[in-house]
PDB file of N, CA and C in Angstrom:
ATOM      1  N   UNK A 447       2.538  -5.529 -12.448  1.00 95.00           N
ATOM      2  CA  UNK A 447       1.389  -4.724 -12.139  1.00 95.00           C
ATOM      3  C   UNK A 447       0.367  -5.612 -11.418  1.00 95.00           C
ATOM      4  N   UNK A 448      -0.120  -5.130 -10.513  1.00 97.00           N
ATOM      5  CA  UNK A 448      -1.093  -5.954  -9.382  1.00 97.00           C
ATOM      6  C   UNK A 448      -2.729  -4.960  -9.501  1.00 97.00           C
ATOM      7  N   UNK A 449      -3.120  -5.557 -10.460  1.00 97.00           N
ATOM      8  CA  UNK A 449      -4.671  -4.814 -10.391  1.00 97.00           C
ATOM      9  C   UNK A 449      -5.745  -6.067  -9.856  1.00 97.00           C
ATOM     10  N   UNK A 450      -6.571  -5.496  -9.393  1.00 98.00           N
ATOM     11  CA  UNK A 450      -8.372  -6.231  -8.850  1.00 98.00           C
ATOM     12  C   UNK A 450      -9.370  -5.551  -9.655  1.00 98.00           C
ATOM     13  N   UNK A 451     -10.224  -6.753  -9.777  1.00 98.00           N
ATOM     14  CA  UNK A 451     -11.664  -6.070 -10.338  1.00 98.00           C
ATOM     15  C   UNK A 451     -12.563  -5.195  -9.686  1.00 98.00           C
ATOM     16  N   UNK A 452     -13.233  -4.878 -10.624  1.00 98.00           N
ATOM     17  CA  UNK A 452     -14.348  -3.842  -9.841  1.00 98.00           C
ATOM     18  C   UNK A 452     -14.641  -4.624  -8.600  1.00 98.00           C
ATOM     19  N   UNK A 453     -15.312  -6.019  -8.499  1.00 97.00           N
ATOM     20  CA  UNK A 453     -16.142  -6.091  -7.605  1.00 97.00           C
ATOM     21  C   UNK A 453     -15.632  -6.634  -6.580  1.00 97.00           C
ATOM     22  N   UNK A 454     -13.581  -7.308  -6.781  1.00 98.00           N
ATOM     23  CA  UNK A 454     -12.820  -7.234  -5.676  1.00 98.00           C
ATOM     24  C   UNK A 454     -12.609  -5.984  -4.781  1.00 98.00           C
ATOM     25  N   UNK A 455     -12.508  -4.694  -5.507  1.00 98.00           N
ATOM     26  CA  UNK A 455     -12.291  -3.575  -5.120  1.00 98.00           C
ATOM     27  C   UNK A 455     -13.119  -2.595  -4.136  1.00 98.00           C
ATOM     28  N   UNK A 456     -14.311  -3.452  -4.575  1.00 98.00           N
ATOM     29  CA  UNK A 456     -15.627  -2.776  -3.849  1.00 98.00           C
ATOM     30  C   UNK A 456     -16.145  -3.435  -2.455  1.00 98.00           C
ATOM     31  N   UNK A 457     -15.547  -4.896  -2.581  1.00 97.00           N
ATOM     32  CA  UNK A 457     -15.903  -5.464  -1.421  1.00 97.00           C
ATOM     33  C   UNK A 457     -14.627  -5.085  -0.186  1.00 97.00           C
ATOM     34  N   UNK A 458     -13.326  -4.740  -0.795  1.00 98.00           N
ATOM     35  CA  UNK A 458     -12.528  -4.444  -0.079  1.00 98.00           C
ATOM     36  C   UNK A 458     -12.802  -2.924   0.736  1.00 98.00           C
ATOM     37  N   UNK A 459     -12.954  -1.979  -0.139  1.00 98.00           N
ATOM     38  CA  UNK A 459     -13.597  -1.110   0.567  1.00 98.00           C
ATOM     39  C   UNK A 459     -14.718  -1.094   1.860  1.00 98.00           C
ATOM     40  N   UNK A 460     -15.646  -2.231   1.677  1.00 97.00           N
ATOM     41  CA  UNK A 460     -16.713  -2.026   1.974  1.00 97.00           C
ATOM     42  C   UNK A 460     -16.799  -3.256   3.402  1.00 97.00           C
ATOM     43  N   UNK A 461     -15.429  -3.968   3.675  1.00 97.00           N
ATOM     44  CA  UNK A 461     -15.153  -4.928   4.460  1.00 97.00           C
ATOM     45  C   UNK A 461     -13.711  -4.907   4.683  1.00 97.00           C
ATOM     46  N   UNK A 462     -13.512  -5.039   5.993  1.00 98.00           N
ATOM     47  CA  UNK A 462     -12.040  -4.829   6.627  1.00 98.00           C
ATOM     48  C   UNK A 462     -11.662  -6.306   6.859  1.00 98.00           C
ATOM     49  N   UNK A 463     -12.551  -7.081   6.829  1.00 97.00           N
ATOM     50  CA  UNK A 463     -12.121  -8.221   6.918  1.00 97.00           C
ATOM     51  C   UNK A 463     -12.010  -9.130   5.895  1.00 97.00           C
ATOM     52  N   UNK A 464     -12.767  -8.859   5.006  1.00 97.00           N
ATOM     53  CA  UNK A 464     -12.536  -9.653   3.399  1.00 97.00           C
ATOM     54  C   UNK A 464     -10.993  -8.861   2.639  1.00 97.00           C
ATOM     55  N   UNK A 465     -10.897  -7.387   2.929  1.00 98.00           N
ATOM     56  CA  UNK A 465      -9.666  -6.746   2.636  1.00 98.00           C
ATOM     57  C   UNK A 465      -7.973  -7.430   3.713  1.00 98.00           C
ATOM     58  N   UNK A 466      -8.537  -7.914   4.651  1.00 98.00           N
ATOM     59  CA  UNK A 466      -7.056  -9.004   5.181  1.00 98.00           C
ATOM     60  C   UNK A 466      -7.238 -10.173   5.186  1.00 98.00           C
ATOM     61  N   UNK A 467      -8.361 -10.851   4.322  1.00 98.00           N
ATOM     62  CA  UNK A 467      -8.254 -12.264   3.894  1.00 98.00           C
ATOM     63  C   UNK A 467      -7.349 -11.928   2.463  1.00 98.00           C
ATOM     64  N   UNK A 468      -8.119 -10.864   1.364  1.00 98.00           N
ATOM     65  CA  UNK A 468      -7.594 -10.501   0.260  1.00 98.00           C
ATOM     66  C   UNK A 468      -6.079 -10.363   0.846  1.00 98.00           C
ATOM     67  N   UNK A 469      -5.339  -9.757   1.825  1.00 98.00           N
ATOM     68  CA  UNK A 469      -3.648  -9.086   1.592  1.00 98.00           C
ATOM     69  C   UNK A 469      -3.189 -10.887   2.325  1.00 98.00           C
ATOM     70  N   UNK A 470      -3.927 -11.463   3.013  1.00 98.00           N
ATOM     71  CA  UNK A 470      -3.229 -12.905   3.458  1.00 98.00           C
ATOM     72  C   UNK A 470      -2.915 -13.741   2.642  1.00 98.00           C
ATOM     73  N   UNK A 471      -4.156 -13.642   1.326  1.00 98.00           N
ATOM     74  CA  UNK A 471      -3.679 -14.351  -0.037  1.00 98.00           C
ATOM     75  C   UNK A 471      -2.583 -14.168  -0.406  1.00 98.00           C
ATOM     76  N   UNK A 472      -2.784 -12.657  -0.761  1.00 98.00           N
ATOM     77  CA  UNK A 472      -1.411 -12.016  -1.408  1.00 98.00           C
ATOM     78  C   UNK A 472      -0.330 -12.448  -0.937  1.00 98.00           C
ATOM     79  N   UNK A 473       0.204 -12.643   0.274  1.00 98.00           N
ATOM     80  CA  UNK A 473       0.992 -13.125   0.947  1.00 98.00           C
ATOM     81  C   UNK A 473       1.145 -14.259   0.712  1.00 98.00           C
ATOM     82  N   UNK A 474       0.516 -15.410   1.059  1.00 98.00           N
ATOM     83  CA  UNK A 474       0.251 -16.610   0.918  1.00 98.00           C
ATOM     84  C   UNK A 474       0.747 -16.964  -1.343  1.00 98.00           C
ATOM     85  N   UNK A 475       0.265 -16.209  -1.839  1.00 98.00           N
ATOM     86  CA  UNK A 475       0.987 -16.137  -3.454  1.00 98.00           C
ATOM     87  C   UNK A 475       2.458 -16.474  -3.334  1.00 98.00           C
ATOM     88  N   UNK A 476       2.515 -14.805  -2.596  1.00 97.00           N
ATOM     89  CA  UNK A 476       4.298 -14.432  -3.166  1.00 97.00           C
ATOM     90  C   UNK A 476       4.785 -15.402  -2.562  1.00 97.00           C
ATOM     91  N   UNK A 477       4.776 -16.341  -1.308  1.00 98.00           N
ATOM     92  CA  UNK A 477       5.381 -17.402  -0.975  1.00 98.00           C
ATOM     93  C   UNK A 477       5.199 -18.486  -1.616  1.00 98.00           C
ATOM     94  N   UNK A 478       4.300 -18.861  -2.729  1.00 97.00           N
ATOM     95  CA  UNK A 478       4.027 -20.079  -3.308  1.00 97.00           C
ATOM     96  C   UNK A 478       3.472 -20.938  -2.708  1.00 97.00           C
ATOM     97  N   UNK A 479       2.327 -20.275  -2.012  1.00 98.00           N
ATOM     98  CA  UNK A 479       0.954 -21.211  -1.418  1.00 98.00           C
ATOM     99  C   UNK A 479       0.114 -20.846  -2.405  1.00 98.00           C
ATOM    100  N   UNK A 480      -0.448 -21.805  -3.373  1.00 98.00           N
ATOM    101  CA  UNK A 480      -1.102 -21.601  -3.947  1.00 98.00           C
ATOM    102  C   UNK A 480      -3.068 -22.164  -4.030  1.00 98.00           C
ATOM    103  N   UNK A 481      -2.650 -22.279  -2.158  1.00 97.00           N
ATOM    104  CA  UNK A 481      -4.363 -22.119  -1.751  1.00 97.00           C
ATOM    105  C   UNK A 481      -4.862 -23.393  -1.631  1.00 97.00           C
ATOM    106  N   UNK A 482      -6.332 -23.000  -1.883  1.00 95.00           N
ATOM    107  CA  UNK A 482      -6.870 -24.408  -1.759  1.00 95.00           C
ATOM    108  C   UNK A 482      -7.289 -25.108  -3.352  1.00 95.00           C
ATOM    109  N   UNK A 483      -6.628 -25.913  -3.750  1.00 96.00           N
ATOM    110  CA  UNK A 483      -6.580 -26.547  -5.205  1.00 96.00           C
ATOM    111  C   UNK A 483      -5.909 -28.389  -5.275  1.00 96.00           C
ATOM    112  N   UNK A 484      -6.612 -28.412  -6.137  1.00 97.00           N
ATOM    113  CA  UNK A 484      -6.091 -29.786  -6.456  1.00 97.00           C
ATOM    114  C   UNK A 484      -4.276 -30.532  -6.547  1.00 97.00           C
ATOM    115  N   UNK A 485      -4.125 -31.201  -6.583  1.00 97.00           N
ATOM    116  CA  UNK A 485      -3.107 -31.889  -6.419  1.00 97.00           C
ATOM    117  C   UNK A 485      -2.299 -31.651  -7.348  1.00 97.00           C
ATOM    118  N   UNK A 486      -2.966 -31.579  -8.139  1.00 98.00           N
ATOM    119  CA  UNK A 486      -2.396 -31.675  -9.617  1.00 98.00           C
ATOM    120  C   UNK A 486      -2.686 -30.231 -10.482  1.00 98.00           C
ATOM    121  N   UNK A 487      -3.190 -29.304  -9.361  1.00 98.00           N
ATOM    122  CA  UNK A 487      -3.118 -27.961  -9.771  1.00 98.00           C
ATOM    123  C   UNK A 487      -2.150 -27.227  -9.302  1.00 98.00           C
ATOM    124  N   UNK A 488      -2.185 -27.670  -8.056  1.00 98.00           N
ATOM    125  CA  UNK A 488      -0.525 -27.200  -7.668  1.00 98.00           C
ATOM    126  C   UNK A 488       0.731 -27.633  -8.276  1.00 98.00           C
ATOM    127  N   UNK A 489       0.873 -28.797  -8.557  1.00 98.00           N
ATOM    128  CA  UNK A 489       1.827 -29.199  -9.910  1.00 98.00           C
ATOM    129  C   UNK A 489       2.635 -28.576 -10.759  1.00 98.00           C
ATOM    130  N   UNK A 490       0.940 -27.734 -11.254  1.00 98.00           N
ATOM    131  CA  UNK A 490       1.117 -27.280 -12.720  1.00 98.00           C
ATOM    132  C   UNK A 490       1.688 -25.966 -12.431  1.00 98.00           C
ATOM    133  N   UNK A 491       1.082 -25.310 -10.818  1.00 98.00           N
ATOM    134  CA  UNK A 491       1.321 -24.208 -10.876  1.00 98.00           C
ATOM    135  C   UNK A 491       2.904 -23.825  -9.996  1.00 98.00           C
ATOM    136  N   UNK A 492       3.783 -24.790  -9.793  1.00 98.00           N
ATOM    137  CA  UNK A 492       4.940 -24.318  -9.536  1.00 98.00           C
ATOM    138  C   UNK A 492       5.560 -25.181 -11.104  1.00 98.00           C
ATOM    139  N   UNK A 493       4.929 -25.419 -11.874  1.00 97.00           N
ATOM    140  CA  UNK A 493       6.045 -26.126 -13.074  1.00 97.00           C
ATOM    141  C   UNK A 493       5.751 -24.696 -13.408  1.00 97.00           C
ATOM    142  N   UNK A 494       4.858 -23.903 -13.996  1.00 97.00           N
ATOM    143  CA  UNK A 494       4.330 -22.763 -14.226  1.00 97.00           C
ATOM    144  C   UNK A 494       5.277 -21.724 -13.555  1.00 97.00           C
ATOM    145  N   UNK A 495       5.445 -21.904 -12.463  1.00 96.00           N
ATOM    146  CA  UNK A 495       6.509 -20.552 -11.651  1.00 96.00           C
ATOM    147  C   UNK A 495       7.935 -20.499 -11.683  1.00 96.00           C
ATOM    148  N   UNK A 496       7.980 -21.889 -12.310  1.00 96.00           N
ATOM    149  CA  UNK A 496       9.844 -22.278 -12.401  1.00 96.00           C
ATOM    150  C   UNK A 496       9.636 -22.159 -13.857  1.00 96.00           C
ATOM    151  N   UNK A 497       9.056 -22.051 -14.843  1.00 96.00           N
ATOM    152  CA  UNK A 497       9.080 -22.129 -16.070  1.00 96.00           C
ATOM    153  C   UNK A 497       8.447 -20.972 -16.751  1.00 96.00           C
ATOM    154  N   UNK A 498       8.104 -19.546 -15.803  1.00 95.00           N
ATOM    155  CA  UNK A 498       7.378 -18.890 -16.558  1.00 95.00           C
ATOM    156  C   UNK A 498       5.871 -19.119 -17.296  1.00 95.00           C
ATOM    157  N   UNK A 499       5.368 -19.874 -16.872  1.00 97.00           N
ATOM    158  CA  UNK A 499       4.073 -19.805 -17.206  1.00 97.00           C
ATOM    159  C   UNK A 499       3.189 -19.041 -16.198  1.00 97.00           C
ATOM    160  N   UNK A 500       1.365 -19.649 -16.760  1.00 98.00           N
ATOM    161  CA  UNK A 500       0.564 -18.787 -16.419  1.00 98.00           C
ATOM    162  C   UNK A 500       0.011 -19.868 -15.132  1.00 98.00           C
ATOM    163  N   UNK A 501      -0.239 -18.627 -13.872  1.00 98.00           N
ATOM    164  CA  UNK A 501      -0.633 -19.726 -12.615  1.00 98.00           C
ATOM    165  C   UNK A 501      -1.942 -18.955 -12.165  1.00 98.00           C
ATOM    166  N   UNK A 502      -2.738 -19.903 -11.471  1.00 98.00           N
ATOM    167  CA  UNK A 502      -4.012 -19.512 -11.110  1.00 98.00           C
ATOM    168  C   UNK A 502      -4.240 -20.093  -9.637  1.00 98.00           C
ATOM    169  N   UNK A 503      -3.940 -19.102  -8.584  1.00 98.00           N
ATOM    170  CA  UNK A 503      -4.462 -19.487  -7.472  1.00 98.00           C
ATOM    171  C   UNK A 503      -5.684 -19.512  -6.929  1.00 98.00           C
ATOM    172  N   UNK A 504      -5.936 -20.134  -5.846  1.00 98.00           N
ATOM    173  CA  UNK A 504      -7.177 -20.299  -5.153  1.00 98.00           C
ATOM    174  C   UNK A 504      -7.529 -20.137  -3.825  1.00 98.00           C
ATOM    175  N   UNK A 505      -7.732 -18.961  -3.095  1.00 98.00           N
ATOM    176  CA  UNK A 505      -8.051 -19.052  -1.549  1.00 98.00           C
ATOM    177  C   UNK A 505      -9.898 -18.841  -1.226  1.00 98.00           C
ATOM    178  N   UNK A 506      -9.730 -19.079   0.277  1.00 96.00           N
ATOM    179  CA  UNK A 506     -11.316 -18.828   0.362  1.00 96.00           C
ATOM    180  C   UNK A 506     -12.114 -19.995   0.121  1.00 96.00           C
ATOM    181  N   UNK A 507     -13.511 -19.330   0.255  1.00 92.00           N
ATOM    182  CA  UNK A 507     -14.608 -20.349   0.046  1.00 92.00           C
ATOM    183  C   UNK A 507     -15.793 -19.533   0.095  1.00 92.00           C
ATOM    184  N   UNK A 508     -16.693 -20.300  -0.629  1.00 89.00           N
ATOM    185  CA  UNK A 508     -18.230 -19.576  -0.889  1.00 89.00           C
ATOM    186  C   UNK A 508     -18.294 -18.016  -1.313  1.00 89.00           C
ATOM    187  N   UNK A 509     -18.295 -17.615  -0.872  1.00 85.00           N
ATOM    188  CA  UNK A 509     -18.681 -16.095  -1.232  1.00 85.00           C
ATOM    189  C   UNK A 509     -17.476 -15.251  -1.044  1.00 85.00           C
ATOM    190  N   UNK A 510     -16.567 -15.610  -0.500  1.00 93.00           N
ATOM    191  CA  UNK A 510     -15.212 -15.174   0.006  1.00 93.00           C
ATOM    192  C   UNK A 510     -14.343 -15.751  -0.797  1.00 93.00           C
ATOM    193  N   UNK A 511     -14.522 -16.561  -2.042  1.00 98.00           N
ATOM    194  CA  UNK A 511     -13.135 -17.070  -2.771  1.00 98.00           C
ATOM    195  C   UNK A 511     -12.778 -16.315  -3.734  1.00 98.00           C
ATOM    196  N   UNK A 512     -11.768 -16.198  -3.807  1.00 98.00           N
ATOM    197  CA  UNK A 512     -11.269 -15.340  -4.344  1.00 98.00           C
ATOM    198  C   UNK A 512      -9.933 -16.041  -5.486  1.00 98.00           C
ATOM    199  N   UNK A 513      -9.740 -15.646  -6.685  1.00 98.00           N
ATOM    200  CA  UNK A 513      -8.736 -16.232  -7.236  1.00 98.00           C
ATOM    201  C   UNK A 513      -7.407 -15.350  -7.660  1.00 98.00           C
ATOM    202  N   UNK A 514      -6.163 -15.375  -7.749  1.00 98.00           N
ATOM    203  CA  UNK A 514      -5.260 -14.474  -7.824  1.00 98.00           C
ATOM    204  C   UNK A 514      -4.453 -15.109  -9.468  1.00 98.00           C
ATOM    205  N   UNK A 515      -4.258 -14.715 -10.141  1.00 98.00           N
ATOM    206  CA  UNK A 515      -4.104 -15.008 -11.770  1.00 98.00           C
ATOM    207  C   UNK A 515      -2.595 -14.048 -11.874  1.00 98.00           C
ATOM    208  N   UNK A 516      -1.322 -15.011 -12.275  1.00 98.00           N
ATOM    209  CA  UNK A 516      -0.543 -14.485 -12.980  1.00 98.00           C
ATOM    210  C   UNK A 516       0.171 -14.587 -14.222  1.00 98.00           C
ATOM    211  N   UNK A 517      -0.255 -13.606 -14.828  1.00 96.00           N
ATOM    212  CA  UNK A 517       0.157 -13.510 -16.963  1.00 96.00           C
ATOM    213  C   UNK A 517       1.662 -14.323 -16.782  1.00 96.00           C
ATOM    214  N   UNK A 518       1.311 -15.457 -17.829  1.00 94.00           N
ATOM    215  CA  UNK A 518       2.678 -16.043 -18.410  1.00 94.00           C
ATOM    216  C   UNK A 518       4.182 -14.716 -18.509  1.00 94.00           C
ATOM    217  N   UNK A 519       2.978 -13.491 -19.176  1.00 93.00           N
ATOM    218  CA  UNK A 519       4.255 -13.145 -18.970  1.00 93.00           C
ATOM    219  C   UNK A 519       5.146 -11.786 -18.416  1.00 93.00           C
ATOM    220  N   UNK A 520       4.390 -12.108 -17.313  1.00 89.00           N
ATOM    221  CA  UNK A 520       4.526 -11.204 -15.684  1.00 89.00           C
ATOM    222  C   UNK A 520       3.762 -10.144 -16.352  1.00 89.00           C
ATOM    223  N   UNK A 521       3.169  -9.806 -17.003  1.00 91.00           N
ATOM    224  CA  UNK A 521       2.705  -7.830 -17.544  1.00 91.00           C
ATOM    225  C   UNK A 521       1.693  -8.078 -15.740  1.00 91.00           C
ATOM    226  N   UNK A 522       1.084  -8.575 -15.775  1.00 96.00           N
ATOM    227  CA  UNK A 522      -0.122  -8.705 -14.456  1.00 96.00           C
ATOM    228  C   UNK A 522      -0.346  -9.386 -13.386  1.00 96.00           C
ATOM    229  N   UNK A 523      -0.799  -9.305 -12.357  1.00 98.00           N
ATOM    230  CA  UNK A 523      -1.294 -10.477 -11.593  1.00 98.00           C
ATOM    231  C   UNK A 523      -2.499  -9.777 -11.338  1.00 98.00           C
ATOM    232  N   UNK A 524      -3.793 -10.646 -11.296  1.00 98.00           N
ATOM    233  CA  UNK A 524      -5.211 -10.091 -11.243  1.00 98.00           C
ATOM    234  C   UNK A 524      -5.648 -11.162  -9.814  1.00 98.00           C
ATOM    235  N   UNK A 525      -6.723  -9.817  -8.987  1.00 98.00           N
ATOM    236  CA  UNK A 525      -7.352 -10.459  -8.263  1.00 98.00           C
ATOM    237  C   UNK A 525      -8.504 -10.647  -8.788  1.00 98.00           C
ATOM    238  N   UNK A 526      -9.663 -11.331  -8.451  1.00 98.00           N
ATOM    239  CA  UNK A 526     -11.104 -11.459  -8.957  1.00 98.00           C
ATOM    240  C   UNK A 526     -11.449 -12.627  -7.908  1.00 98.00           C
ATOM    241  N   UNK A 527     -12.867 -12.556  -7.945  1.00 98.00           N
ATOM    242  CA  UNK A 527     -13.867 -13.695  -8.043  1.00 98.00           C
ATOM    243  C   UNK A 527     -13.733 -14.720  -8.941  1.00 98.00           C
ATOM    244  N   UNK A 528     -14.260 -15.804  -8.710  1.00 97.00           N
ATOM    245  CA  UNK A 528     -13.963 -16.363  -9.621  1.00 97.00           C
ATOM    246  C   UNK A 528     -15.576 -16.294 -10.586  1.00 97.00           C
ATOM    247  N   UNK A 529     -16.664 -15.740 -10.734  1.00 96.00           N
ATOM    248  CA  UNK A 529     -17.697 -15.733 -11.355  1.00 96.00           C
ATOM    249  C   UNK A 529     -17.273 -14.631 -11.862  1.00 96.00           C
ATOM    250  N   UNK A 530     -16.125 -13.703 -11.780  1.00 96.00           N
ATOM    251  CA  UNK A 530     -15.668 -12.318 -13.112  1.00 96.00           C
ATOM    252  C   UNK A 530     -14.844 -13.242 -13.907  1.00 96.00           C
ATOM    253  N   UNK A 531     -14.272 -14.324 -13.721  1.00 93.00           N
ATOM    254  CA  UNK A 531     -13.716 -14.671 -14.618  1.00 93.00           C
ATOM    255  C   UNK A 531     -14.315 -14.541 -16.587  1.00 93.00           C
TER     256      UNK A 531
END
């Protein structure tokens, strides 16, 4: 299941261009780009994808970042901000 928060949802509506940064992520996920993150966050997050754990991506910047979150154990993947966290 692929849900976004309210206030991902609202900016997508309300911007055509924050809505194909949001689907480039998406893209950029399912291939296992997992954005802009540390060295050692990416690490964790393909030991995490080969092992079933929980991964937390990162695209964007400033007001446009956006984070993509998937449940250890697949029930979700969430888009958000990262200040809904």
């Amino acid at each position: 299941m692929l849900v976004a928060t309210m206030g991902i949802n609202n900016r997508i509506a309300d911007d055509m261009e924050f809505a194909k940064h949001v689907s480039s992520a998406l893209g950029k996920f399912h291939n296992k780009n997992w954005g802009t993150m540390a060295d050692e966050d990416i690490q964790a997050n393909d030991w995490a994808d080969a092992n079933g754990g929980r991964i937390l991506a990162s695209y964007g910047s400033d007001e446009d970042k956006i984070w993509i979150i998937k449940e250890a154990d697949g029930s979700a993947t969430t888009i958000l901000f990262p200040r809904e966290y």
